[in-house]
Amino acid sequence: MKQISKKHAEKSSLELVDLITGAAVDKKAENILVLDVRGLSSLTDFFIIMSGRSTRHVQGLAENIGAELGKKRVKEATTEGFSEGLWILLDYLDVVVHIFYRDEREFYNLEGLWHDAPRVEIRTEEEA
């Protein structure tokens, strides 16, 4: 079971998106896209899709997101694909993060598959 600090227990899924995108921006993630799938999927509220320049960069992005959310005692429910570093999935229940190596992202084209999902603008820390 996930343990979440009291301060962050009441965070909405959109606030979780802000924490994750902030951690991704800190490590120079490329082409960050947030999709609102609340009306399209019963599994999660948001998809966050981003790219890394190399497999090591992809792994570093995943590590940094996990570390930053870990500081707030938010733990991902599932991590998939870390050892390969081509497509890492971090599942935070209400938010699912897809971190791709550039070529893999183009091949799988999640943005195209979820073209009906509204895009959410990434907010800076000051705006959040």
Short mmCIF file of C-alpha atoms in Angstrom, two decimals:
data_model
loop_
_atom_site.label_atom_id
_atom_site.label_comp_id
_atom_site.label_asym_id
_atom_site.label_seq_id
_atom_site.Cartn_x
_atom_site.Cartn_y
_atom_site.Cartn_z
CA MET A 1 0.00 0.00 0.00
CA LYS A 2 1.23 3.48 -0.82
CA GLN A 3 2.32 5.67 2.06
CA ILE A 4 1.73 9.33 1.51
CA SER A 5 2.70 12.07 3.93
CA LYS A 6 -0.19 14.02 5.45
CA LYS A 7 0.89 17.16 3.61
CA HIS A 8 0.54 15.40 0.25
CA ALA A 9 -2.30 12.98 1.04
CA GLU A 10 -4.92 15.41 -0.23
CA LYS A 11 -3.12 16.32 -3.43
CA SER A 12 -5.27 16.06 -6.50
CA SER A 13 -4.10 14.17 -9.53
CA LEU A 14 -3.41 17.53 -11.22
CA GLU A 15 -1.13 18.54 -8.35
CA LEU A 16 0.67 15.21 -8.77
CA VAL A 17 1.09 16.07 -12.46
CA ASP A 18 2.76 19.33 -11.41
CA LEU A 19 5.19 17.50 -9.10
CA ILE A 20 6.11 14.98 -11.80
CA THR A 21 6.52 17.49 -14.62
CA GLY A 22 8.62 19.69 -12.34
CA ALA A 23 10.98 16.78 -11.63
CA ALA A 24 11.13 15.99 -15.35
CA VAL A 25 11.93 19.58 -16.31
CA ASP A 26 14.71 19.63 -13.71
CA LYS A 27 16.43 16.75 -15.54
CA LYS A 28 15.89 18.22 -19.02
CA ALA A 29 13.12 15.93 -20.27
CA GLU A 30 12.17 16.66 -23.86
CA ASN A 31 8.73 17.20 -25.39
CA ILE A 32 6.70 16.79 -22.20
CA LEU A 33 3.04 16.26 -22.95
CA VAL A 34 0.21 15.85 -20.42
CA LEU A 35 -3.00 14.20 -21.57
CA ASP A 36 -6.23 14.41 -19.58
CA VAL A 37 -7.80 10.96 -20.01
CA ARG A 38 -10.40 11.26 -17.22
CA GLY A 39 -13.31 11.00 -19.63
CA LEU A 40 -11.65 8.35 -21.80
CA SER A 41 -10.15 5.86 -19.35
CA SER A 42 -11.29 4.39 -16.07
CA LEU A 43 -7.71 3.36 -15.20
CA THR A 44 -6.09 6.75 -14.63
CA ASP A 45 -6.70 10.50 -14.80
CA PHE A 46 -3.61 11.68 -16.66
CA PHE A 47 -0.87 10.39 -18.93
CA ILE A 48 2.43 12.23 -18.91
CA ILE A 49 4.57 11.49 -21.96
CA MET A 50 8.17 12.66 -22.31
CA SER A 51 11.36 11.79 -24.14
CA GLY A 52 14.99 11.32 -23.21
CA ARG A 53 18.08 11.71 -25.39
CA SER A 54 19.56 8.30 -24.51
CA THR A 55 18.63 5.20 -22.57
CA ARG A 56 20.66 6.50 -19.63
CA HIS A 57 18.83 9.84 -19.80
CA VAL A 58 15.49 7.98 -19.81
CA GLN A 59 16.58 6.02 -16.73
CA GLY A 60 17.81 9.23 -15.07
CA LEU A 61 14.45 10.89 -15.65
CA ALA A 62 12.67 7.95 -14.02
CA GLU A 63 15.09 7.96 -11.09
CA ASN A 64 14.67 11.70 -10.53
CA ILE A 65 10.88 11.56 -10.67
CA GLY A 66 10.89 8.66 -8.21
CA ALA A 67 13.33 10.45 -5.91
CA GLU A 68 11.44 13.75 -5.93
CA LEU A 69 8.11 12.08 -5.23
CA GLY A 70 9.78 9.80 -2.69
CA LYS A 71 10.80 12.92 -0.73
CA LYS A 72 7.10 13.60 -0.40
CA ARG A 73 6.47 9.94 0.47
CA VAL A 74 4.58 9.32 -2.76
CA LYS A 75 5.62 5.93 -4.11
CA GLU A 76 4.79 4.59 -7.56
CA ALA A 77 2.64 1.49 -7.61
CA THR A 78 4.49 -0.06 -10.55
CA THR A 79 7.64 0.57 -12.57
CA GLU A 80 8.15 -1.21 -15.89
CA GLY A 81 10.97 -1.12 -18.43
CA PHE A 82 13.69 0.45 -16.30
CA SER A 83 16.49 -2.00 -17.14
CA GLU A 84 16.11 -1.48 -20.91
CA GLY A 85 15.65 2.29 -20.73
CA LEU A 86 13.67 2.48 -23.98
CA TRP A 87 10.18 2.96 -22.52
CA ILE A 88 9.77 3.31 -18.79
CA LEU A 89 6.30 3.36 -17.28
CA LEU A 90 5.77 4.80 -13.81
CA ASP A 91 2.31 4.15 -12.43
CA TYR A 92 1.15 6.54 -9.72
CA LEU A 93 -2.45 5.27 -10.02
CA ASP A 94 -4.08 8.63 -10.88
CA VAL A 95 -1.14 9.57 -13.09
CA VAL A 96 0.76 7.26 -15.45
CA VAL A 97 4.14 8.47 -16.71
CA HIS A 98 5.60 7.24 -20.01
CA ILE A 99 9.29 8.05 -20.49
CA PHE A 100 10.51 7.17 -23.96
CA TYR A 101 13.78 7.05 -25.79
CA ARG A 102 13.10 9.33 -28.81
CA ASP A 103 12.78 6.62 -31.48
CA GLU A 104 10.51 4.47 -29.31
CA ARG A 105 8.14 7.37 -28.72
CA GLU A 106 7.73 7.95 -32.44
CA PHE A 107 7.17 4.25 -33.06
CA TYR A 108 4.46 3.76 -30.42
CA ASN A 109 2.83 7.18 -30.97
CA LEU A 110 0.75 7.34 -27.79
CA GLU A 111 -0.20 10.90 -28.68
CA GLY A 112 -1.88 9.57 -31.82
CA LEU A 113 -3.61 6.75 -29.99
CA TRP A 114 -5.03 9.20 -27.44
CA HIS A 115 -5.69 12.03 -29.91
CA ASP A 116 -9.12 12.67 -28.33
CA ALA A 117 -7.58 13.44 -24.94
CA PRO A 118 -7.33 17.13 -24.08
CA ARG A 119 -3.79 18.44 -23.63
CA VAL A 120 -2.96 20.00 -20.27
CA GLU A 121 -0.57 22.91 -20.14
CA ILE A 122 2.44 22.33 -17.91
CA ARG A 123 2.47 24.77 -15.04
CA THR A 124 5.60 26.18 -13.51
CA GLU A 125 6.20 25.97 -9.76
CA GLU A 126 5.11 29.59 -9.38
CA GLU A 127 1.83 28.94 -11.21
CA ALA A 128 0.99 25.72 -9.33
#
